[in-house]
Amino acid sequence: MKQMLAGRPAWDVDITNVWFVIGMAVATAGAAFVTVWFWNRPKLQRTRRVCTLLFTQLMVTFTILAAVNAQMYFYSSVSDLLKIADGPPVPDLPIASVKVKNLDPRPDVPFSDDGGRGLPNMVERPPLTDRPPPRRKPHHRADPKHGVLVNTSIRGARTGYKLDTYVYLPAAYFAPDSRARFPVIQLTSGFPGTPDTWLRRMKVHQMLAGLMEEGRMPPTIVVIAAQNPVEGRDSECVDAPGGARAETFLALDVPDVIAANFRTAPAPANWGVMGYSTGGFCAANLTLRHPERYGAAASLSGYFKAITDITTGDLYKGDDALRRANSPLHTIDAPRTAALRMYLFAAKGEGKSVRELREFAAKFRPTDSATIRVESSGGHNFGTWARGLPTAFEWLSHAIATPPTGSAHNPLPARR
């Protein structure tokens, strides 16, 4: 059934439509014509020239931006463009943040040895919140009431990489006498995003604490590791021939180090990966390529065909077989022993992302589970992802907290 936008005003035009871009181009040409026509008029000549030149330059800039937006689907409509908030409000909870020099695959004293209760004794960093941090003594004990954010780096045994990483530990991790093991979600970013993007822009640590305290999400460890070993270059989370080994770092090094240092659930069914944009591609690709590591995934505005562009460089060195091996649209057809569980999210205004999402979901087998949500408005931007994140976290955390069961597709209705 075709999904319609509810209550959309007449002025709220679709700015990804090719006719909108053509209209902008025609208006720009008209502005240039008016500038030439009035250029030599004697009355108020200088003022007229300055004003018409500025207006024409603005129109040229807006037309270029409109053309780029039509290709990339950053904003789908005028109302989407004018929105200031990045989605629903996130609870402004003071999350304790501690600094750990680095995490090794074979730590001398894992944080799991004492139930994690030694962790809050370390020097606390300023809480990542919009409120100014309260004055504290230099060695104030961190309060894990809303969980603890560990600011660290991971040293990979296979790759040798040492990359920045955040680990969010839920409040339940620090319960007295607890030896419970927790499911794990790895987060992957869009490009040029970093782990900090999840915290500063999405406020994901506060979102997680709020979801868990409201009972919408079971206690879960969440890991945000850097995914681009070469600064300024989009790794696509793959192992490039003769280049960066991002896939090995994310799918092998990171889980090994996290499991060695924290009380994590050991089964692959209890590990998941989620990302937005490029990170959504990473989530789908890593899950398909590493069923021994991940039991479920969530892709927000991701794509499902391996790409190369100016940000990736010649990532696959012309190896079409390797490129297909990193395209979920191809690898989903390969023989698999484990059922595939994925949450697939996009906004209707993204166009290409929605079409590719549906093409990918159509390949799921009867034993697989695909939960699909298409937002009725929004584009390829943080506002859309912020609206989709809470439900994605709910779905993925419950998927990896319970044993998988074979089911068919579970499309969710578009939000109004």
Short mmCIF file of N, CA and C in Angstrom, two decimals, residues 83-245:
data_model
loop_
_atom_site.label_atom_id
_atom_site.label_comp_id
_atom_site.label_asym_id
_atom_site.label_seq_id
_atom_site.Cartn_x
_atom_site.Cartn_y
_atom_site.Cartn_z
N LYS A 83 13.39 22.52 10.13
CA LYS A 83 13.39 21.98 11.49
C LYS A 83 14.73 22.26 12.14
N ILE A 84 14.69 22.66 13.40
CA ILE A 84 15.91 22.96 14.15
C ILE A 84 16.29 21.79 15.04
N ALA A 85 15.33 21.16 15.68
CA ALA A 85 15.61 20.07 16.61
C ALA A 85 16.08 18.83 15.87
N ASP A 86 16.98 18.07 16.47
CA ASP A 86 17.47 16.82 15.91
C ASP A 86 16.66 15.65 16.42
N GLY A 87 15.34 15.77 16.37
CA GLY A 87 14.52 14.66 16.82
C GLY A 87 13.95 14.91 18.20
N PRO A 88 13.37 13.89 18.82
CA PRO A 88 12.74 14.04 20.14
C PRO A 88 13.78 14.39 21.19
N PRO A 89 13.36 15.08 22.26
CA PRO A 89 14.32 15.45 23.30
C PRO A 89 14.93 14.23 23.98
N VAL A 90 16.22 14.34 24.27
CA VAL A 90 16.94 13.28 24.97
C VAL A 90 17.06 13.69 26.43
N PRO A 91 16.82 12.79 27.38
CA PRO A 91 16.92 13.17 28.80
C PRO A 91 18.31 13.68 29.14
N ASP A 92 18.36 14.82 29.81
CA ASP A 92 19.65 15.44 30.16
C ASP A 92 20.19 14.81 31.44
N LEU A 93 20.61 13.57 31.34
CA LEU A 93 21.10 12.83 32.50
C LEU A 93 22.61 13.00 32.64
N PRO A 94 23.10 13.19 33.86
CA PRO A 94 24.55 13.33 34.07
C PRO A 94 25.24 11.97 34.03
N ILE A 95 25.76 11.60 32.89
CA ILE A 95 26.43 10.31 32.73
C ILE A 95 27.88 10.43 33.18
N ALA A 96 28.27 9.61 34.14
CA ALA A 96 29.66 9.62 34.60
C ALA A 96 30.56 9.16 33.47
N SER A 97 31.68 9.86 33.30
CA SER A 97 32.63 9.53 32.24
C SER A 97 34.01 9.37 32.84
N VAL A 98 34.65 8.23 32.56
CA VAL A 98 35.98 7.98 33.09
C VAL A 98 36.95 7.72 31.94
N LYS A 99 38.19 8.08 32.17
CA LYS A 99 39.23 7.93 31.15
C LYS A 99 40.09 6.72 31.47
N VAL A 100 40.25 5.83 30.49
CA VAL A 100 41.12 4.67 30.60
C VAL A 100 42.13 4.76 29.48
N LYS A 101 43.40 4.59 29.80
CA LYS A 101 44.45 4.82 28.80
C LYS A 101 44.23 4.00 27.55
N ASN A 102 44.10 2.69 27.67
CA ASN A 102 43.77 1.86 26.53
C ASN A 102 43.30 0.50 27.02
N LEU A 103 42.62 -0.22 26.15
CA LEU A 103 42.16 -1.57 26.43
C LEU A 103 42.95 -2.54 25.57
N ASP A 104 43.47 -3.58 26.20
CA ASP A 104 44.27 -4.58 25.50
C ASP A 104 43.51 -5.90 25.42
N PRO A 105 43.85 -6.73 24.42
CA PRO A 105 43.16 -8.02 24.31
C PRO A 105 43.49 -8.99 25.44
N ARG A 106 44.63 -8.78 26.11
CA ARG A 106 44.98 -9.63 27.25
C ARG A 106 45.33 -8.73 28.43
N PRO A 107 44.32 -8.13 29.07
CA PRO A 107 44.58 -7.19 30.16
C PRO A 107 45.12 -7.89 31.40
N ASP A 108 45.94 -7.18 32.16
CA ASP A 108 46.45 -7.73 33.42
C ASP A 108 45.31 -7.88 34.43
N VAL A 109 44.45 -6.88 34.50
CA VAL A 109 43.31 -6.92 35.42
C VAL A 109 42.06 -6.51 34.64
N PRO A 110 41.30 -7.46 34.11
CA PRO A 110 40.07 -7.11 33.39
C PRO A 110 39.07 -6.44 34.31
N PHE A 111 38.26 -5.55 33.75
CA PHE A 111 37.22 -4.90 34.54
C PHE A 111 36.19 -5.90 35.01
N SER A 112 36.13 -7.07 34.37
CA SER A 112 35.14 -8.07 34.76
C SER A 112 35.52 -8.80 36.03
N ASP A 113 36.78 -8.72 36.45
CA ASP A 113 37.23 -9.50 37.60
C ASP A 113 36.56 -9.10 38.90
N ASP A 114 36.25 -7.82 39.05
CA ASP A 114 35.65 -7.37 40.31
C ASP A 114 34.21 -6.93 40.10
N GLY A 115 33.61 -7.43 39.04
CA GLY A 115 32.22 -7.05 38.77
C GLY A 115 32.09 -5.64 38.25
N GLY A 116 33.21 -5.01 37.93
CA GLY A 116 33.15 -3.66 37.39
C GLY A 116 33.14 -2.60 38.46
N ARG A 117 33.19 -3.00 39.73
CA ARG A 117 33.05 -2.00 40.78
C ARG A 117 34.35 -1.23 41.00
N GLY A 118 35.44 -1.68 40.42
CA GLY A 118 36.67 -0.90 40.52
C GLY A 118 36.70 0.23 39.52
N LEU A 119 35.89 0.13 38.48
CA LEU A 119 35.92 1.13 37.43
C LEU A 119 35.55 2.53 37.90
N PRO A 120 34.50 2.71 38.71
CA PRO A 120 34.16 4.06 39.11
C PRO A 120 35.17 4.71 40.04
N ASN A 121 36.15 3.98 40.54
CA ASN A 121 37.15 4.58 41.42
C ASN A 121 38.17 5.40 40.66
N MET A 122 38.20 5.29 39.34
CA MET A 122 39.15 6.05 38.56
C MET A 122 38.74 7.51 38.51
N VAL A 123 39.67 8.35 38.04
CA VAL A 123 39.40 9.78 37.98
C VAL A 123 38.26 10.04 37.01
N GLU A 124 37.27 10.78 37.45
CA GLU A 124 36.11 11.04 36.60
C GLU A 124 36.39 12.19 35.65
N ARG A 125 35.94 12.05 34.42
CA ARG A 125 36.01 13.12 33.44
C ARG A 125 34.73 13.96 33.54
N PRO A 126 34.73 15.17 32.99
CA PRO A 126 33.50 15.97 33.01
C PRO A 126 32.37 15.24 32.29
N PRO A 127 31.17 15.22 32.87
CA PRO A 127 30.05 14.53 32.21
C PRO A 127 29.76 15.14 30.85
N LEU A 128 29.43 14.30 29.87
CA LEU A 128 29.09 14.78 28.54
C LEU A 128 27.62 15.19 28.54
N THR A 129 27.36 16.41 28.94
CA THR A 129 26.00 16.92 29.01
C THR A 129 26.04 18.41 28.74
N ASP A 130 24.91 18.99 28.38
CA ASP A 130 24.87 20.42 28.09
C ASP A 130 25.01 21.26 29.35
N ARG A 131 24.77 20.68 30.51
CA ARG A 131 24.87 21.44 31.75
C ARG A 131 26.33 21.57 32.16
N PRO A 132 26.71 22.70 32.76
CA PRO A 132 28.09 22.82 33.23
C PRO A 132 28.37 21.81 34.33
N PRO A 133 29.53 21.15 34.30
CA PRO A 133 29.83 20.14 35.31
C PRO A 133 29.97 20.76 36.69
N PRO A 134 29.48 20.08 37.72
CA PRO A 134 29.65 20.61 39.08
C PRO A 134 31.11 20.53 39.51
N ARG A 135 31.46 21.36 40.46
CA ARG A 135 32.83 21.32 40.97
C ARG A 135 33.05 20.04 41.77
N ARG A 136 34.15 19.38 41.48
CA ARG A 136 34.42 18.11 42.15
C ARG A 136 35.86 18.10 42.63
N LYS A 137 36.09 17.25 43.59
CA LYS A 137 37.45 17.03 44.03
C LYS A 137 38.19 16.26 42.95
N PRO A 138 39.53 16.36 42.88
CA PRO A 138 40.29 15.71 41.81
C PRO A 138 40.03 14.22 41.68
N HIS A 139 39.77 13.51 42.76
CA HIS A 139 39.60 12.06 42.70
C HIS A 139 38.19 11.66 43.16
N HIS A 140 37.21 12.41 42.68
CA HIS A 140 35.82 12.12 43.04
C HIS A 140 35.41 10.77 42.47
N ARG A 141 34.69 10.01 43.27
CA ARG A 141 34.21 8.70 42.83
C ARG A 141 33.07 8.88 41.83
N ALA A 142 33.20 8.26 40.67
CA ALA A 142 32.16 8.37 39.65
C ALA A 142 30.90 7.66 40.10
N ASP A 143 29.75 8.28 39.87
CA ASP A 143 28.47 7.71 40.27
C ASP A 143 27.86 6.97 39.08
N PRO A 144 27.71 5.64 39.18
CA PRO A 144 27.19 4.87 38.04
C PRO A 144 25.67 4.81 37.99
N LYS A 145 25.00 5.74 38.66
CA LYS A 145 23.53 5.70 38.74
C LYS A 145 22.88 5.62 37.36
N HIS A 146 23.43 6.36 36.39
CA HIS A 146 22.89 6.36 35.04
C HIS A 146 23.82 5.65 34.05
N GLY A 147 24.70 4.83 34.59
CA GLY A 147 25.68 4.17 33.74
C GLY A 147 26.99 4.93 33.72
N VAL A 148 27.99 4.34 33.11
CA VAL A 148 29.32 4.95 33.03
C VAL A 148 29.81 4.90 31.59
N LEU A 149 30.34 6.02 31.11
CA LEU A 149 30.92 6.09 29.78
C LEU A 149 32.43 6.01 29.90
N VAL A 150 33.02 4.97 29.35
CA VAL A 150 34.47 4.78 29.39
C VAL A 150 35.07 5.36 28.12
N ASN A 151 35.93 6.34 28.29
CA ASN A 151 36.63 6.98 27.17
C ASN A 151 38.02 6.36 27.07
N THR A 152 38.27 5.62 26.01
CA THR A 152 39.50 4.84 25.95
C THR A 152 39.95 4.66 24.51
N SER A 153 40.85 3.74 24.29
CA SER A 153 41.24 3.32 22.94
C SER A 153 41.43 1.82 22.96
N ILE A 154 41.25 1.20 21.82
CA ILE A 154 41.40 -0.25 21.71
C ILE A 154 42.64 -0.57 20.88
N ARG A 155 43.45 -1.46 21.43
CA ARG A 155 44.64 -1.92 20.71
C ARG A 155 44.33 -3.29 20.10
N GLY A 156 44.33 -3.35 18.77
CA GLY A 156 43.98 -4.58 18.08
C GLY A 156 45.14 -5.54 17.96
N ALA A 157 44.93 -6.79 18.37
CA ALA A 157 46.01 -7.78 18.30
C ALA A 157 46.31 -8.16 16.85
N ARG A 158 45.32 -8.20 15.99
CA ARG A 158 45.53 -8.62 14.60
C ARG A 158 46.01 -7.48 13.72
N THR A 159 45.44 -6.32 13.91
CA THR A 159 45.76 -5.18 13.03
C THR A 159 46.88 -4.31 13.57
N GLY A 160 47.07 -4.31 14.89
CA GLY A 160 48.03 -3.39 15.49
C GLY A 160 47.49 -1.98 15.63
N TYR A 161 46.24 -1.75 15.21
CA TYR A 161 45.67 -0.41 15.32
C TYR A 161 45.39 -0.06 16.77
N LYS A 162 45.50 1.21 17.07
CA LYS A 162 45.09 1.73 18.36
C LYS A 162 44.16 2.91 18.08
N LEU A 163 42.85 2.65 18.19
CA LEU A 163 41.86 3.63 17.77
C LEU A 163 40.93 4.01 18.93
N ASP A 164 40.50 5.26 18.90
CA ASP A 164 39.64 5.79 19.96
C ASP A 164 38.33 5.01 20.04
N THR A 165 37.88 4.80 21.27
CA THR A 165 36.67 4.01 21.51
C THR A 165 35.95 4.52 22.75
N TYR A 166 34.64 4.52 22.71
CA TYR A 166 33.81 4.75 23.89
C TYR A 166 33.07 3.46 24.21
N VAL A 167 32.94 3.17 25.50
CA VAL A 167 32.16 2.01 25.95
C VAL A 167 31.16 2.50 26.99
N TYR A 168 29.88 2.33 26.70
CA TYR A 168 28.85 2.69 27.67
C TYR A 168 28.49 1.44 28.46
N LEU A 169 28.65 1.52 29.79
CA LEU A 169 28.28 0.42 30.69
C LEU A 169 27.00 0.80 31.41
N PRO A 170 25.96 -0.02 31.32
CA PRO A 170 24.68 0.33 31.96
C PRO A 170 24.78 0.33 33.47
N ALA A 171 23.87 1.00 34.12
CA ALA A 171 23.88 1.06 35.59
C ALA A 171 23.83 -0.33 36.20
N ALA A 172 23.12 -1.26 35.56
CA ALA A 172 23.00 -2.62 36.10
C ALA A 172 24.34 -3.34 36.16
N TYR A 173 25.30 -2.87 35.38
CA TYR A 173 26.63 -3.48 35.38
C TYR A 173 27.28 -3.35 36.76
N PHE A 174 26.90 -2.32 37.50
CA PHE A 174 27.54 -2.02 38.79
C PHE A 174 26.67 -2.43 39.97
N ALA A 175 25.67 -3.25 39.73
CA ALA A 175 24.82 -3.71 40.83
C ALA A 175 25.64 -4.53 41.82
N PRO A 176 25.39 -4.37 43.12
CA PRO A 176 26.16 -5.10 44.14
C PRO A 176 26.08 -6.61 43.92
N ASP A 177 27.24 -7.25 44.04
CA ASP A 177 27.35 -8.71 43.95
C ASP A 177 26.90 -9.26 42.59
N SER A 178 26.84 -8.42 41.59
CA SER A 178 26.40 -8.89 40.28
C SER A 178 27.55 -9.52 39.52
N ARG A 179 27.27 -10.65 38.92
CA ARG A 179 28.22 -11.28 38.00
C ARG A 179 27.54 -11.48 36.64
N ALA A 180 26.47 -10.77 36.44
CA ALA A 180 25.70 -10.92 35.20
C ALA A 180 26.53 -10.50 34.00
N ARG A 181 26.28 -11.18 32.89
CA ARG A 181 26.93 -10.83 31.63
C ARG A 181 25.89 -10.15 30.72
N PHE A 182 26.36 -9.21 29.94
CA PHE A 182 25.44 -8.34 29.21
C PHE A 182 25.61 -8.46 27.70
N PRO A 183 24.52 -8.34 26.96
CA PRO A 183 24.62 -8.28 25.50
C PRO A 183 25.35 -7.01 25.07
N VAL A 184 25.83 -7.02 23.85
CA VAL A 184 26.67 -5.91 23.36
C VAL A 184 26.15 -5.42 22.02
N ILE A 185 26.11 -4.09 21.88
CA ILE A 185 25.81 -3.46 20.59
C ILE A 185 27.01 -2.62 20.18
N GLN A 186 27.52 -2.84 18.98
CA GLN A 186 28.56 -1.98 18.41
C GLN A 186 27.89 -0.96 17.49
N LEU A 187 28.33 0.29 17.58
CA LEU A 187 27.79 1.35 16.75
C LEU A 187 28.81 1.77 15.69
N THR A 188 28.35 1.96 14.47
CA THR A 188 29.20 2.43 13.39
C THR A 188 28.63 3.73 12.83
N SER A 189 29.51 4.63 12.44
CA SER A 189 29.12 5.99 12.06
C SER A 189 29.02 6.15 10.55
N GLY A 190 28.35 7.23 10.16
CA GLY A 190 28.42 7.66 8.77
C GLY A 190 29.74 8.38 8.54
N PHE A 191 30.06 8.67 7.30
CA PHE A 191 31.29 9.41 7.01
C PHE A 191 30.93 10.87 6.73
N PRO A 192 31.67 11.83 7.32
CA PRO A 192 32.92 11.71 8.07
C PRO A 192 32.73 11.66 9.58
N GLY A 193 31.73 10.96 10.05
CA GLY A 193 31.48 10.88 11.48
C GLY A 193 32.56 10.14 12.24
N THR A 194 32.58 10.35 13.54
CA THR A 194 33.52 9.71 14.45
C THR A 194 32.73 9.21 15.66
N PRO A 195 33.36 8.48 16.58
CA PRO A 195 32.65 8.12 17.81
C PRO A 195 32.06 9.32 18.53
N ASP A 196 32.75 10.46 18.48
CA ASP A 196 32.22 11.66 19.14
C ASP A 196 30.90 12.12 18.54
N THR A 197 30.67 11.83 17.26
CA THR A 197 29.42 12.24 16.62
C THR A 197 28.22 11.62 17.33
N TRP A 198 28.35 10.37 17.73
CA TRP A 198 27.27 9.71 18.45
C TRP A 198 26.96 10.41 19.77
N LEU A 199 27.99 10.95 20.41
CA LEU A 199 27.81 11.56 21.73
C LEU A 199 27.41 13.02 21.63
N ARG A 200 28.14 13.79 20.84
CA ARG A 200 27.91 15.23 20.78
C ARG A 200 26.65 15.57 20.00
N ARG A 201 26.44 14.89 18.89
CA ARG A 201 25.30 15.23 18.02
C ARG A 201 24.06 14.43 18.38
N MET A 202 24.23 13.12 18.64
CA MET A 202 23.07 12.26 18.90
C MET A 202 22.78 12.09 20.39
N LYS A 203 23.75 12.43 21.24
CA LYS A 203 23.61 12.27 22.70
C LYS A 203 23.18 10.84 23.04
N VAL A 204 23.86 9.89 22.40
CA VAL A 204 23.41 8.51 22.49
C VAL A 204 23.58 7.94 23.89
N HIS A 205 24.58 8.40 24.65
CA HIS A 205 24.80 7.88 26.00
C HIS A 205 23.62 8.23 26.91
N GLN A 206 23.11 9.46 26.77
CA GLN A 206 21.95 9.87 27.56
C GLN A 206 20.68 9.18 27.06
N MET A 207 20.59 8.99 25.76
CA MET A 207 19.44 8.26 25.20
C MET A 207 19.40 6.84 25.73
N LEU A 208 20.56 6.18 25.77
CA LEU A 208 20.62 4.80 26.26
C LEU A 208 20.19 4.72 27.72
N ALA A 209 20.71 5.63 28.54
CA ALA A 209 20.35 5.63 29.96
C ALA A 209 18.85 5.81 30.13
N GLY A 210 18.28 6.75 29.36
CA GLY A 210 16.84 6.99 29.46
C GLY A 210 16.01 5.78 29.04
N LEU A 211 16.40 5.15 27.94
CA LEU A 211 15.66 3.98 27.46
C LEU A 211 15.71 2.83 28.46
N MET A 212 16.87 2.63 29.08
CA MET A 212 17.00 1.54 30.05
C MET A 212 16.24 1.85 31.33
N GLU A 213 16.27 3.10 31.77
CA GLU A 213 15.57 3.46 33.00
C GLU A 213 14.06 3.44 32.81
N GLU A 214 13.60 3.65 31.58
CA GLU A 214 12.16 3.58 31.29
C GLU A 214 11.70 2.14 31.06
N GLY A 215 12.63 1.21 31.03
CA GLY A 215 12.28 -0.18 30.80
C GLY A 215 12.04 -0.54 29.35
N ARG A 216 12.38 0.36 28.44
CA ARG A 216 12.17 0.10 27.01
C ARG A 216 13.32 -0.70 26.40
N MET A 217 14.43 -0.78 27.12
CA MET A 217 15.61 -1.45 26.60
C MET A 217 16.29 -2.20 27.73
N PRO A 218 16.59 -3.49 27.57
CA PRO A 218 17.29 -4.22 28.62
C PRO A 218 18.72 -3.71 28.77
N PRO A 219 19.33 -3.86 29.95
CA PRO A 219 20.71 -3.40 30.15
C PRO A 219 21.64 -3.99 29.09
N THR A 220 22.36 -3.12 28.42
CA THR A 220 23.20 -3.52 27.29
C THR A 220 24.49 -2.71 27.29
N ILE A 221 25.60 -3.36 27.01
CA ILE A 221 26.87 -2.66 26.80
C ILE A 221 26.89 -2.14 25.37
N VAL A 222 27.27 -0.87 25.20
CA VAL A 222 27.30 -0.28 23.86
C VAL A 222 28.71 0.23 23.58
N VAL A 223 29.25 -0.17 22.44
CA VAL A 223 30.64 0.13 22.07
C VAL A 223 30.64 1.01 20.83
N ILE A 224 31.38 2.12 20.89
CA ILE A 224 31.51 3.01 19.73
C ILE A 224 33.00 3.13 19.41
N ALA A 225 33.47 2.36 18.44
CA ALA A 225 34.89 2.36 18.08
C ALA A 225 35.10 3.13 16.78
N ALA A 226 36.23 3.81 16.68
CA ALA A 226 36.59 4.48 15.42
C ALA A 226 36.70 3.43 14.32
N GLN A 227 36.25 3.76 13.13
CA GLN A 227 36.20 2.77 12.06
C GLN A 227 37.05 3.13 10.85
N ASN A 228 37.70 4.28 10.89
CA ASN A 228 38.52 4.70 9.75
C ASN A 228 39.99 4.81 10.18
N PRO A 229 40.78 3.75 9.97
CA PRO A 229 42.18 3.76 10.40
C PRO A 229 43.00 4.86 9.74
N VAL A 230 42.64 5.24 8.51
CA VAL A 230 43.34 6.31 7.80
C VAL A 230 42.49 7.57 7.92
N GLU A 231 43.02 8.57 8.60
CA GLU A 231 42.26 9.80 8.85
C GLU A 231 41.86 10.46 7.53
N GLY A 232 40.58 10.85 7.45
CA GLY A 232 40.08 11.52 6.27
C GLY A 232 39.70 10.60 5.13
N ARG A 233 39.82 9.30 5.33
CA ARG A 233 39.49 8.32 4.29
C ARG A 233 38.39 7.40 4.79
N ASP A 234 37.34 7.25 3.99
CA ASP A 234 36.21 6.39 4.35
C ASP A 234 36.58 4.93 4.12
N SER A 235 36.65 4.16 5.20
CA SER A 235 37.06 2.75 5.10
C SER A 235 35.93 1.85 4.64
N GLU A 236 34.68 2.31 4.77
CA GLU A 236 33.51 1.47 4.48
C GLU A 236 33.48 0.21 5.35
N CYS A 237 34.30 0.19 6.40
CA CYS A 237 34.37 -0.94 7.33
C CYS A 237 34.79 -2.24 6.62
N VAL A 238 35.62 -2.13 5.59
CA VAL A 238 36.06 -3.33 4.86
C VAL A 238 37.59 -3.43 4.94
N ASP A 239 38.10 -4.60 4.61
CA ASP A 239 39.54 -4.80 4.46
C ASP A 239 39.91 -4.48 3.02
N ALA A 240 40.63 -3.39 2.81
CA ALA A 240 41.02 -2.98 1.47
C ALA A 240 42.30 -3.69 1.05
N PRO A 241 42.39 -4.17 -0.18
CA PRO A 241 43.63 -4.82 -0.64
C PRO A 241 44.83 -3.88 -0.52
N GLY A 242 45.80 -4.29 0.27
CA GLY A 242 46.99 -3.47 0.46
C GLY A 242 46.74 -2.19 1.24
N GLY A 243 45.57 -2.10 1.88
CA GLY A 243 45.23 -0.87 2.60
C GLY A 243 44.74 -1.14 4.00
N ALA A 244 43.83 -0.28 4.47
CA ALA A 244 43.32 -0.38 5.84
C ALA A 244 42.55 -1.67 6.05
N ARG A 245 42.67 -2.22 7.25
CA ARG A 245 41.98 -3.46 7.61
C ARG A 245 40.87 -3.14 8.62
#
